[in-house]
PDB file of C-alpha atoms in Angstrom:
ATOM      1  CA  UNK H 266      -0.107   0.184   0.036  1.00  0.00           C
ATOM      2  CA  UNK H 267       1.048   3.749  -0.353  1.00  0.00           C
ATOM      3  CA  UNK H 268       0.849   6.022   1.496  1.00  0.00           C
ATOM      4  CA  UNK H 269       1.118   9.814   0.074  1.00  0.00           C
ATOM      5  CA  UNK H 270       0.032  13.321   1.506  1.00  0.00           C
ATOM      6  CA  UNK H 271      -2.431  16.289   0.270  1.00  0.00           C
ATOM      7  CA  UNK H 272      -0.764  19.145  -0.050  1.00  0.00           C
ATOM      8  CA  UNK H 273      -3.629  21.237   0.467  1.00  0.00           C
ATOM      9  CA  UNK H 274      -2.421  21.004   4.288  1.00  0.00           C
ATOM     10  CA  UNK H 275       0.924  22.386   3.240  1.00  0.00           C
ATOM     11  CA  UNK H 276      -0.751  25.600   1.711  1.00  0.00           C
ATOM     12  CA  UNK H 277       2.476  27.953   3.925  1.00  0.00           C
ATOM     13  CA  UNK H 278       4.923  25.922   2.392  1.00  0.00           C
ATOM     14  CA  UNK H 279       6.732  26.215  -1.105  1.00  0.00           C
ATOM     15  CA  UNK H 280       5.749  24.103  -3.229  1.00  0.00           C
ATOM     16  CA  UNK H 281       9.262  22.244  -3.558  1.00  0.00           C
ATOM     17  CA  UNK H 282       9.551  22.352   0.201  1.00  0.00           C
ATOM     18  CA  UNK H 283       6.788  20.951   0.849  1.00  0.00           C
ATOM     19  CA  UNK H 284       7.713  17.925  -2.059  1.00  0.00           C
ATOM     20  CA  UNK H 285      10.696  16.929   0.155  1.00  0.00           C
ATOM     21  CA  UNK H 286       9.446  17.319   3.309  1.00  0.00           C
ATOM     22  CA  UNK H 287       6.647  14.810   2.240  1.00  0.00           C
ATOM     23  CA  UNK H 288       8.952  11.851   0.842  1.00  0.00           C
ATOM     24  CA  UNK H 289      11.185  13.273   3.883  1.00  0.00           C
ATOM     25  CA  UNK H 290       8.894  10.710   5.640  1.00  0.00           C
ATOM     26  CA  UNK H 291       8.755   8.189   3.828  1.00  0.00           C
ATOM     27  CA  UNK H 292       5.550   8.544   2.366  1.00  0.00           C
ATOM     28  CA  UNK H 293       4.997   7.339  -1.685  1.00  0.00           C
ATOM     29  CA  UNK H 294       3.338   9.599  -3.489  1.00  0.00           C
ATOM     30  CA  UNK H 295       0.622  13.585  -3.162  1.00  0.00           C
ATOM     31  CA  UNK H 296      -2.264  14.371  -4.527  1.00  0.00           C
ATOM     32  CA  UNK H 297      -1.902  17.679  -4.960  1.00  0.00           C
ATOM     33  CA  UNK H 298      -4.037  20.633  -4.611  1.00  0.00           C
ATOM     34  CA  UNK H 299      -3.584  22.895  -7.775  1.00  0.00           C
ATOM     35  CA  UNK H 300      -3.870  26.228  -6.296  1.00  0.00           C
ATOM     36  CA  UNK H 301      -2.859  29.891  -5.939  1.00  0.00           C
ATOM     37  CA  UNK H 302       0.106  28.412  -3.680  1.00  0.00           C
ATOM     38  CA  UNK H 303       1.114  25.642  -5.220  1.00  0.00           C
ATOM     39  CA  UNK H 304       1.295  25.162  -9.399  1.00  0.00           C
ATOM     40  CA  UNK H 305      -1.862  27.593  -9.930  1.00  0.00           C
ATOM     41  CA  UNK H 306      -3.263  26.790 -13.342  1.00  0.00           C
ATOM     42  CA  UNK H 307      -3.475  30.395 -14.226  1.00  0.00           C
ATOM     43  CA  UNK H 308       0.045  31.788 -13.589  1.00  0.00           C
ATOM     44  CA  UNK H 309       1.823  32.912 -15.806  1.00  0.00           C
ATOM     45  CA  UNK H 310       4.793  30.296 -17.298  1.00  0.00           C
ATOM     46  CA  UNK H 311       2.596  27.660 -16.563  1.00  0.00           C
ATOM     47  CA  UNK H 312       4.480  25.004 -19.450  1.00  0.00           C
ATOM     48  CA  UNK H 313       8.005  25.791 -18.270  1.00  0.00           C
ATOM     49  CA  UNK H 314       6.336  25.100 -13.714  1.00  0.00           C
ATOM     50  CA  UNK H 315       4.390  21.980 -14.942  1.00  0.00           C
ATOM     51  CA  UNK H 316       7.686  20.862 -16.572  1.00  0.00           C
ATOM     52  CA  UNK H 317       9.631  21.775 -12.959  1.00  0.00           C
ATOM     53  CA  UNK H 318       7.005  19.927 -11.231  1.00  0.00           C
ATOM     54  CA  UNK H 319       7.304  17.042 -12.936  1.00  0.00           C
ATOM     55  CA  UNK H 320      11.511  16.662 -12.562  1.00  0.00           C
ATOM     56  CA  UNK H 321      10.769  17.408  -8.887  1.00  0.00           C
ATOM     57  CA  UNK H 322       8.557  14.540  -8.350  1.00  0.00           C
ATOM     58  CA  UNK H 323      10.251  11.989 -10.276  1.00  0.00           C
ATOM     59  CA  UNK H 324      13.438  12.790  -8.398  1.00  0.00           C
ATOM     60  CA  UNK H 325      11.593  12.136  -5.434  1.00  0.00           C
ATOM     61  CA  UNK H 326       9.749   9.488  -6.508  1.00  0.00           C
ATOM     62  CA  UNK H 327       6.057  10.543  -6.398  1.00  0.00           C
ATOM     63  CA  UNK H 328       3.093   8.998  -7.565  1.00  0.00           C
ATOM     64  CA  UNK H 329       0.849  12.118  -7.722  1.00  0.00           C
ATOM     65  CA  UNK H 330      -3.069  12.241  -8.927  1.00  0.00           C
ATOM     66  CA  UNK H 331      -4.317  16.560  -8.716  1.00  0.00           C
ATOM     67  CA  UNK H 332      -7.137  17.150  -7.131  1.00  0.00           C
ATOM     68  CA  UNK H 333      -8.605  19.866  -7.566  1.00  0.00           C
ATOM     69  CA  UNK H 334     -10.767  21.616  -4.106  1.00  0.00           C
ATOM     70  CA  UNK H 335      -9.076  25.158  -4.131  1.00  0.00           C
ATOM     71  CA  UNK H 336     -10.874  27.626  -2.258  1.00  0.00           C
ATOM     72  CA  UNK H 337     -10.265  31.237  -4.089  1.00  0.00           C
ATOM     73  CA  UNK H 338      -8.546  30.186  -6.996  1.00  0.00           C
ATOM     74  CA  UNK H 339     -11.870  30.787  -9.269  1.00  0.00           C
ATOM     75  CA  UNK H 340     -13.504  33.895  -7.391  1.00  0.00           C
ATOM     76  CA  UNK H 341     -12.084  35.332  -4.498  1.00  0.00           C
ATOM     77  CA  UNK H 342     -15.020  35.672  -3.069  1.00  0.00           C
ATOM     78  CA  UNK H 343     -16.985  32.764  -3.652  1.00  0.00           C
ATOM     79  CA  UNK H 344     -15.530  29.657  -1.295  1.00  0.00           C
ATOM     80  CA  UNK H 345     -15.515  26.446  -4.258  1.00  0.00           C
ATOM     81  CA  UNK H 346     -16.721  29.098  -7.041  1.00  0.00           C
ATOM     82  CA  UNK H 347     -18.123  28.077  -9.344  1.00  0.00           C
ATOM     83  CA  UNK H 348     -18.968  24.827  -9.616  1.00  0.00           C
ATOM     84  CA  UNK H 349     -20.902  23.153 -12.207  1.00  0.00           C
ATOM     85  CA  UNK H 350     -23.349  23.675 -11.067  1.00  0.00           C
ATOM     86  CA  UNK H 351     -23.366  27.891 -10.855  1.00  0.00           C
ATOM     87  CA  UNK H 352     -24.551  29.502 -14.074  1.00  0.00           C
ATOM     88  CA  UNK H 353     -21.305  30.334 -14.565  1.00  0.00           C
ATOM     89  CA  UNK H 354     -19.907  26.313 -14.786  1.00  0.00           C
ATOM     90  CA  UNK H 355     -18.352  27.625 -18.158  1.00  0.00           C
ATOM     91  CA  UNK H 356     -15.058  28.582 -15.492  1.00  0.00           C
ATOM     92  CA  UNK H 357     -15.430  25.342 -13.522  1.00  0.00           C
ATOM     93  CA  UNK H 358     -15.544  23.223 -16.450  1.00  0.00           C
ATOM     94  CA  UNK H 359     -12.714  25.735 -18.152  1.00  0.00           C
ATOM     95  CA  UNK H 360     -10.432  24.910 -14.962  1.00  0.00           C
ATOM     96  CA  UNK H 361     -11.008  20.680 -14.807  1.00  0.00           C
ATOM     97  CA  UNK H 362     -10.210  20.261 -18.255  1.00  0.00           C
ATOM     98  CA  UNK H 363      -7.018  22.385 -17.196  1.00  0.00           C
ATOM     99  CA  UNK H 364      -7.000  20.089 -14.636  1.00  0.00           C
ATOM    100  CA  UNK H 365      -6.846  17.292 -16.428  1.00  0.00           C
ATOM    101  CA  UNK H 366      -4.006  19.146 -18.992  1.00  0.00           C
ATOM    102  CA  UNK H 367      -2.086  18.745 -15.977  1.00  0.00           C
ATOM    103  CA  UNK H 368      -2.527  16.085 -14.834  1.00  0.00           C
ATOM    104  CA  UNK H 369      -1.479  14.351 -18.394  1.00  0.00           C
ATOM    105  CA  UNK H 370       1.512  16.326 -18.073  1.00  0.00           C
ATOM    106  CA  UNK H 371       3.131  14.730 -14.103  1.00  0.00           C
ATOM    107  CA  UNK H 372       1.058  10.935 -15.185  1.00  0.00           C
ATOM    108  CA  UNK H 373      -1.370  11.595 -12.955  1.00  0.00           C
ATOM    109  CA  UNK H 374      -2.374   8.827 -11.564  1.00  0.00           C
ATOM    110  CA  UNK H 375      -6.124  10.706 -11.568  1.00  0.00           C
ATOM    111  CA  UNK H 376      -7.170  13.282 -11.617  1.00  0.00           C
ATOM    112  CA  UNK H 377      -9.828  14.170  -9.173  1.00  0.00           C
ATOM    113  CA  UNK H 378     -13.383  15.945  -8.397  1.00  0.00           C
ATOM    114  CA  UNK H 379     -16.782  17.168  -7.193  1.00  0.00           C
ATOM    115  CA  UNK H 380     -20.347  18.606  -7.323  1.00  0.00           C
ATOM    116  CA  UNK H 381     -20.212  21.478  -5.722  1.00  0.00           C
ATOM    117  CA  UNK H 382     -23.507  23.008  -3.278  1.00  0.00           C
ATOM    118  CA  UNK H 383     -26.537  22.832  -5.513  1.00  0.00           C
ATOM    119  CA  UNK H 384     -27.622  27.100  -5.156  1.00  0.00           C
ATOM    120  CA  UNK H 385     -30.159  27.923  -3.012  1.00  0.00           C
ATOM    121  CA  UNK H 386     -33.253  28.896  -5.379  1.00  0.00           C
ATOM    122  CA  UNK H 387     -32.128  26.830  -8.219  1.00  0.00           C
ATOM    123  CA  UNK H 388     -34.367  23.356  -9.136  1.00  0.00           C
ATOM    124  CA  UNK H 389     -33.032  20.100  -8.267  1.00  0.00           C
ATOM    125  CA  UNK H 390     -33.564  18.418 -12.026  1.00  0.00           C
ATOM    126  CA  UNK H 391     -31.574  21.596 -13.364  1.00  0.00           C
ATOM    127  CA  UNK H 392     -28.821  21.089 -10.851  1.00  0.00           C
ATOM    128  CA  UNK H 393     -28.733  17.950 -11.864  1.00  0.00           C
ATOM    129  CA  UNK H 394     -29.624  18.711 -15.587  1.00  0.00           C
ATOM    130  CA  UNK H 395     -26.300  20.827 -15.399  1.00  0.00           C
ATOM    131  CA  UNK H 396     -24.096  18.136 -13.088  1.00  0.00           C
ATOM    132  CA  UNK H 397     -24.196  15.399 -16.033  1.00  0.00           C
ATOM    133  CA  UNK H 398     -23.461  17.468 -18.758  1.00  0.00           C
ATOM    134  CA  UNK H 399     -20.868  19.665 -17.075  1.00  0.00           C
ATOM    135  CA  UNK H 400     -19.161  15.997 -15.902  1.00  0.00           C
ATOM    136  CA  UNK H 401     -19.317  15.026 -19.563  1.00  0.00           C
ATOM    137  CA  UNK H 402     -17.908  17.776 -20.835  1.00  0.00           C
ATOM    138  CA  UNK H 403     -14.981  17.544 -18.844  1.00  0.00           C
ATOM    139  CA  UNK H 404     -15.107  13.241 -19.579  1.00  0.00           C
ATOM    140  CA  UNK H 405     -14.478  14.140 -22.263  1.00  0.00           C
ATOM    141  CA  UNK H 406     -11.570  16.256 -22.075  1.00  0.00           C
ATOM    142  CA  UNK H 407      -9.802  12.852 -19.722  1.00  0.00           C
ATOM    143  CA  UNK H 408     -10.684  10.596 -22.417  1.00  0.00           C
ATOM    144  CA  UNK H 409      -8.743  12.126 -25.043  1.00  0.00           C
ATOM    145  CA  UNK H 410      -5.736  12.818 -22.637  1.00  0.00           C
ATOM    146  CA  UNK H 411      -5.631   9.679 -20.939  1.00  0.00           C
ATOM    147  CA  UNK H 412      -6.219  10.244 -17.429  1.00  0.00           C
ATOM    148  CA  UNK H 413      -8.372   8.224 -15.345  1.00  0.00           C
ATOM    149  CA  UNK H 414     -11.462  11.221 -13.283  1.00  0.00           C
ATOM    150  CA  UNK H 415     -11.874  10.314  -9.556  1.00  0.00           C
ATOM    151  CA  UNK H 416     -15.337  12.180  -8.786  1.00  0.00           C
ATOM    152  CA  UNK H 417     -15.584  11.719  -4.897  1.00  0.00           C
ATOM    153  CA  UNK H 418     -19.121  12.180  -3.514  1.00  0.00           C
ATOM    154  CA  UNK H 419     -18.487  15.482  -0.620  1.00  0.00           C
ATOM    155  CA  UNK H 420     -21.085  15.938   2.645  1.00  0.00           C
ATOM    156  CA  UNK H 421     -23.460  18.575   1.366  1.00  0.00           C
ATOM    157  CA  UNK H 422     -23.149  18.492  -2.242  1.00  0.00           C
ATOM    158  CA  UNK H 423     -25.145  17.457  -4.819  1.00  0.00           C
ATOM    159  CA  UNK H 424     -23.886  14.208  -4.967  1.00  0.00           C
ATOM    160  CA  UNK H 425     -23.010  13.679  -1.564  1.00  0.00           C
ATOM    161  CA  UNK H 426     -22.855   9.773  -1.250  1.00  0.00           C
ATOM    162  CA  UNK H 427     -21.644   5.977  -3.161  1.00  0.00           C
ATOM    163  CA  UNK H 428     -25.282   6.240  -3.976  1.00  0.00           C
ATOM    164  CA  UNK H 429     -25.638   9.792  -5.326  1.00  0.00           C
ATOM    165  CA  UNK H 430     -22.567   8.790  -7.332  1.00  0.00           C
ATOM    166  CA  UNK H 431     -23.978   5.670  -8.836  1.00  0.00           C
ATOM    167  CA  UNK H 432     -26.571   7.546 -10.294  1.00  0.00           C
ATOM    168  CA  UNK H 433     -24.384   9.933 -11.746  1.00  0.00           C
ATOM    169  CA  UNK H 434     -22.488   6.946 -13.028  1.00  0.00           C
ATOM    170  CA  UNK H 435     -25.186   5.447 -14.664  1.00  0.00           C
ATOM    171  CA  UNK H 436     -26.625   9.160 -15.506  1.00  0.00           C
ATOM    172  CA  UNK H 437     -23.119   8.992 -18.077  1.00  0.00           C
ATOM    173  CA  UNK H 438     -23.128   6.094 -19.532  1.00  0.00           C
ATOM    174  CA  UNK H 439     -21.248   3.977 -17.307  1.00  0.00           C
ATOM    175  CA  UNK H 440     -17.705   5.906 -18.632  1.00  0.00           C
ATOM    176  CA  UNK H 441     -14.355   3.729 -18.626  1.00  0.00           C
ATOM    177  CA  UNK H 442     -12.484   6.386 -17.035  1.00  0.00           C
ATOM    178  CA  UNK H 443     -15.035   7.354 -14.836  1.00  0.00           C
ATOM    179  CA  UNK H 444     -14.507   6.157 -11.312  1.00  0.00           C
ATOM    180  CA  UNK H 445     -14.442   7.443  -7.624  1.00  0.00           C
ATOM    181  CA  UNK H 446     -12.429   9.282  -4.965  1.00  0.00           C
ATOM    182  CA  UNK H 447     -13.355   8.046  -1.529  1.00  0.00           C
ATOM    183  CA  UNK H 448     -12.731   9.701   1.316  1.00  0.00           C
ATOM    184  CA  UNK H 449     -12.654   7.462   3.696  1.00  0.00           C
ATOM    185  CA  UNK H 450     -13.643  10.072   6.639  1.00  0.00           C
ATOM    186  CA  UNK H 451     -16.375  10.710   4.519  1.00  0.00           C
ATOM    187  CA  UNK H 452     -18.026   7.113   4.621  1.00  0.00           C
ATOM    188  CA  UNK H 453     -17.961   6.570   8.367  1.00  0.00           C
ATOM    189  CA  UNK H 454     -19.836  10.851   8.413  1.00  0.00           C
ATOM    190  CA  UNK H 455     -22.576  10.081   6.646  1.00  0.00           C
ATOM    191  CA  UNK H 456     -23.054   6.303   4.336  1.00  0.00           C
ATOM    192  CA  UNK H 457     -24.976   4.044   5.991  1.00  0.00           C
ATOM    193  CA  UNK H 458     -22.514   1.594   5.754  1.00  0.00           C
ATOM    194  CA  UNK H 459     -19.835   0.387   8.136  1.00  0.00           C
ATOM    195  CA  UNK H 460     -15.897   2.412   6.208  1.00  0.00           C
ATOM    196  CA  UNK H 461     -15.306  -1.131   5.465  1.00  0.00           C
ATOM    197  CA  UNK H 462     -18.434  -1.581   3.463  1.00  0.00           C
ATOM    198  CA  UNK H 463     -17.526   0.989   1.342  1.00  0.00           C
ATOM    199  CA  UNK H 464     -14.348   0.319  -0.221  1.00  0.00           C
ATOM    200  CA  UNK H 465     -15.789  -3.218  -0.292  1.00  0.00           C
ATOM    201  CA  UNK H 466     -18.702  -1.848  -2.279  1.00  0.00           C
ATOM    202  CA  UNK H 467     -17.069   0.130  -4.803  1.00  0.00           C
ATOM    203  CA  UNK H 468     -13.507  -1.224  -5.682  1.00  0.00           C
ATOM    204  CA  UNK H 469     -13.939  -1.751  -9.183  1.00  0.00           C
ATOM    205  CA  UNK H 470     -14.532   1.712  -9.503  1.00  0.00           C
ATOM    206  CA  UNK H 471     -11.902   3.033  -6.642  1.00  0.00           C
ATOM    207  CA  UNK H 472      -8.841   5.126  -8.714  1.00  0.00           C
ATOM    208  CA  UNK H 473      -8.138   7.711  -5.610  1.00  0.00           C
ATOM    209  CA  UNK H 474      -8.463   7.586  -1.621  1.00  0.00           C
ATOM    210  CA  UNK H 475      -7.711  10.155   1.079  1.00  0.00           C
ATOM    211  CA  UNK H 476      -7.909   8.869   4.214  1.00  0.00           C
ATOM    212  CA  UNK H 477      -8.422  11.318   8.027  1.00  0.00           C
ATOM    213  CA  UNK H 478     -10.745  10.502  10.596  1.00  0.00           C
ATOM    214  CA  UNK H 479     -13.947  11.952  11.399  1.00  0.00           C
ATOM    215  CA  UNK H 480     -16.657  11.268  13.895  1.00  0.00           C
ATOM    216  CA  UNK H 481     -20.275   9.871  12.375  1.00  0.00           C
ATOM    217  CA  UNK H 482     -22.123  12.982  11.391  1.00  0.00           C
ATOM    218  CA  UNK H 483     -19.488  15.955  11.458  1.00  0.00           C
ATOM    219  CA  UNK H 484     -17.553  16.250   8.558  1.00  0.00           C
ATOM    220  CA  UNK H 485     -14.871  17.773   9.836  1.00  0.00           C
ATOM    221  CA  UNK H 486     -11.100  16.330   8.526  1.00  0.00           C
ATOM    222  CA  UNK H 487      -9.595  14.803  11.703  1.00  0.00           C
ATOM    223  CA  UNK H 488      -6.199  12.894  12.616  1.00  0.00           C
ATOM    224  CA  UNK H 489      -5.941   9.973  13.013  1.00  0.00           C
ATOM    225  CA  UNK H 490      -7.089   8.909  16.248  1.00  0.00           C
ATOM    226  CA  UNK H 491      -9.225  12.214  16.959  1.00  0.00           C
ATOM    227  CA  UNK H 492     -12.370  10.894  15.265  1.00  0.00           C
ATOM    228  CA  UNK H 493     -14.265   7.254  15.090  1.00  0.00           C
ATOM    229  CA  UNK H 494     -12.542   4.884  12.523  1.00  0.00           C
ATOM    230  CA  UNK H 495     -11.349   1.724  13.548  1.00  0.00           C
ATOM    231  CA  UNK H 496      -7.695   1.718  10.375  1.00  0.00           C
ATOM    232  CA  UNK H 497      -6.905  -1.903  10.560  1.00  0.00           C
ATOM    233  CA  UNK H 498     -10.127  -2.892   8.615  1.00  0.00           C
ATOM    234  CA  UNK H 499     -10.251  -0.909   6.685  1.00  0.00           C
ATOM    235  CA  UNK H 500      -6.568  -0.496   4.897  1.00  0.00           C
ATOM    236  CA  UNK H 501      -7.584  -4.794   5.087  1.00  0.00           C
ATOM    237  CA  UNK H 502     -11.149  -4.058   2.962  1.00  0.00           C
ATOM    238  CA  UNK H 503      -8.710  -1.378   0.273  1.00  0.00           C
ATOM    239  CA  UNK H 504      -6.081  -4.888  -0.251  1.00  0.00           C
ATOM    240  CA  UNK H 505      -8.842  -7.090  -0.567  1.00  0.00           C
ATOM    241  CA  UNK H 506      -9.950  -5.000  -2.623  1.00  0.00           C
ATOM    242  CA  UNK H 507      -7.202  -4.739  -4.964  1.00  0.00           C
ATOM    243  CA  UNK H 508      -6.593  -0.975  -4.638  1.00  0.00           C
ATOM    244  CA  UNK H 509      -3.052  -0.608  -6.301  1.00  0.00           C
ATOM    245  CA  UNK H 510      -3.515   3.236  -6.071  1.00  0.00           C
ATOM    246  CA  UNK H 511      -2.328   6.422  -3.808  1.00  0.00           C
ATOM    247  CA  UNK H 512      -3.976   6.372   0.426  1.00  0.00           C
ATOM    248  CA  UNK H 513      -2.952   9.774   0.735  1.00  0.00           C
ATOM    249  CA  UNK H 514      -3.558  12.248   3.990  1.00  0.00           C
ATOM    250  CA  UNK H 515      -6.274  14.749   3.940  1.00  0.00           C
ATOM    251  CA  UNK H 516      -6.391  17.301   6.324  1.00  0.00           C
ATOM    252  CA  UNK H 517      -6.778  20.282   4.847  1.00  0.00           C
ATOM    253  CA  UNK H 518      -6.779  22.838   7.549  1.00  0.00           C
ATOM    254  CA  UNK H 519      -3.016  21.703   9.839  1.00  0.00           C
ATOM    255  CA  UNK H 520      -0.854  23.662   7.546  1.00  0.00           C
ATOM    256  CA  UNK H 521      -0.159  25.825  10.739  1.00  0.00           C
ATOM    257  CA  UNK H 522       1.807  22.170  12.280  1.00  0.00           C
ATOM    258  CA  UNK H 523       1.966  21.057   8.329  1.00  0.00           C
ATOM    259  CA  UNK H 524       5.219  18.414   9.167  1.00  0.00           C
ATOM    260  CA  UNK H 525       4.688  17.225  12.607  1.00  0.00           C
ATOM    261  CA  UNK H 526       1.428  16.207  11.328  1.00  0.00           C
ATOM    262  CA  UNK H 527       2.606  14.811   8.594  1.00  0.00           C
ATOM    263  CA  UNK H 528       4.973  12.756  10.847  1.00  0.00           C
ATOM    264  CA  UNK H 529       2.166  11.565  12.740  1.00  0.00           C
ATOM    265  CA  UNK H 530       0.133  10.628  10.422  1.00  0.00           C
ATOM    266  CA  UNK H 531       3.030   7.999   9.013  1.00  0.00           C
ATOM    267  CA  UNK H 532       3.709   6.243  11.963  1.00  0.00           C
ATOM    268  CA  UNK H 533       0.110   6.069  12.758  1.00  0.00           C
ATOM    269  CA  UNK H 534      -0.543   4.565   9.293  1.00  0.00           C
ATOM    270  CA  UNK H 535       2.670   1.995   9.337  1.00  0.00           C
ATOM    271  CA  UNK H 536       1.114   0.979  12.528  1.00  0.00           C
ATOM    272  CA  UNK H 537      -2.572   0.842  11.210  1.00  0.00           C
ATOM    273  CA  UNK H 538      -1.508  -1.611   8.523  1.00  0.00           C
ATOM    274  CA  UNK H 539       1.036  -3.706  10.889  1.00  0.00           C
ATOM    275  CA  UNK H 540      -2.065  -4.330  12.458  1.00  0.00           C
ATOM    276  CA  UNK H 541      -4.891  -4.872   9.278  1.00  0.00           C
ATOM    277  CA  UNK H 542      -2.129  -8.115   8.392  1.00  0.00           C
ATOM    278  CA  UNK H 543      -1.470  -9.390  11.320  1.00  0.00           C
ATOM    279  CA  UNK H 544      -5.163  -8.800  12.163  1.00  0.00           C
ATOM    280  CA  UNK H 545      -5.569 -10.888   9.204  1.00  0.00           C
ATOM    281  CA  UNK H 546      -6.734 -14.683   9.646  1.00  0.00           C
ATOM    282  CA  UNK H 547      -4.627 -17.131   8.316  1.00  0.00           C
TER     283      UNK H 547
END
């Protein structure tokens, strides 16, 4: 199993420095959130900067997935806006297409994205139609680029559960390359099944895993041991599912202590992985 760490938890570091710290702690990959501070897709010299990051990833032997959850990249006043549901959703489609192109240049294992929150005045059916249309455009760009997509169910958004992802997958015609990003914390927060069961249920579609602790009904990303998840059975379920992608720590509000949090996290995951193997029936 390959553990990674999300750069959204290193927001106070320059990207090369963040990559150095992550690799130095023994992580094998990075979940790279495109943002103002880390590989801004709208800043000048993008091609050169992408090539430099690709070189650095190769030097450090870090695998990469591309994340697109930057809070204020597209609008300085509205968090995560515009989404695929908003009137100005073309900006989001453009951003996701850029993310796919960057992912292709970096050799990313997946590009991850989500639906967004339905604007209050917008009819549910209209929001759904907008989401499907936007995903079709992004999926076509990803198909041409040869980059897998991982769509993430996100609490509070139009698609917030695995069941919602299944509905979207069907609406798109179940295309190849349109997989699921599974946040382990979200499974505890708002899924009806136990977390290992969530993993098993989407095994054939799993292209990206984010990992963090969480409590039932509370969407707050916690350090390991601060929530309610029993992690050895979760890691065992990922192994049994045949998952070979990154399992990247997702702690976006911990940048103030990033090196220490990342060090504690890798120690915890290694111990949980060991326990997952030792606890397996012979």
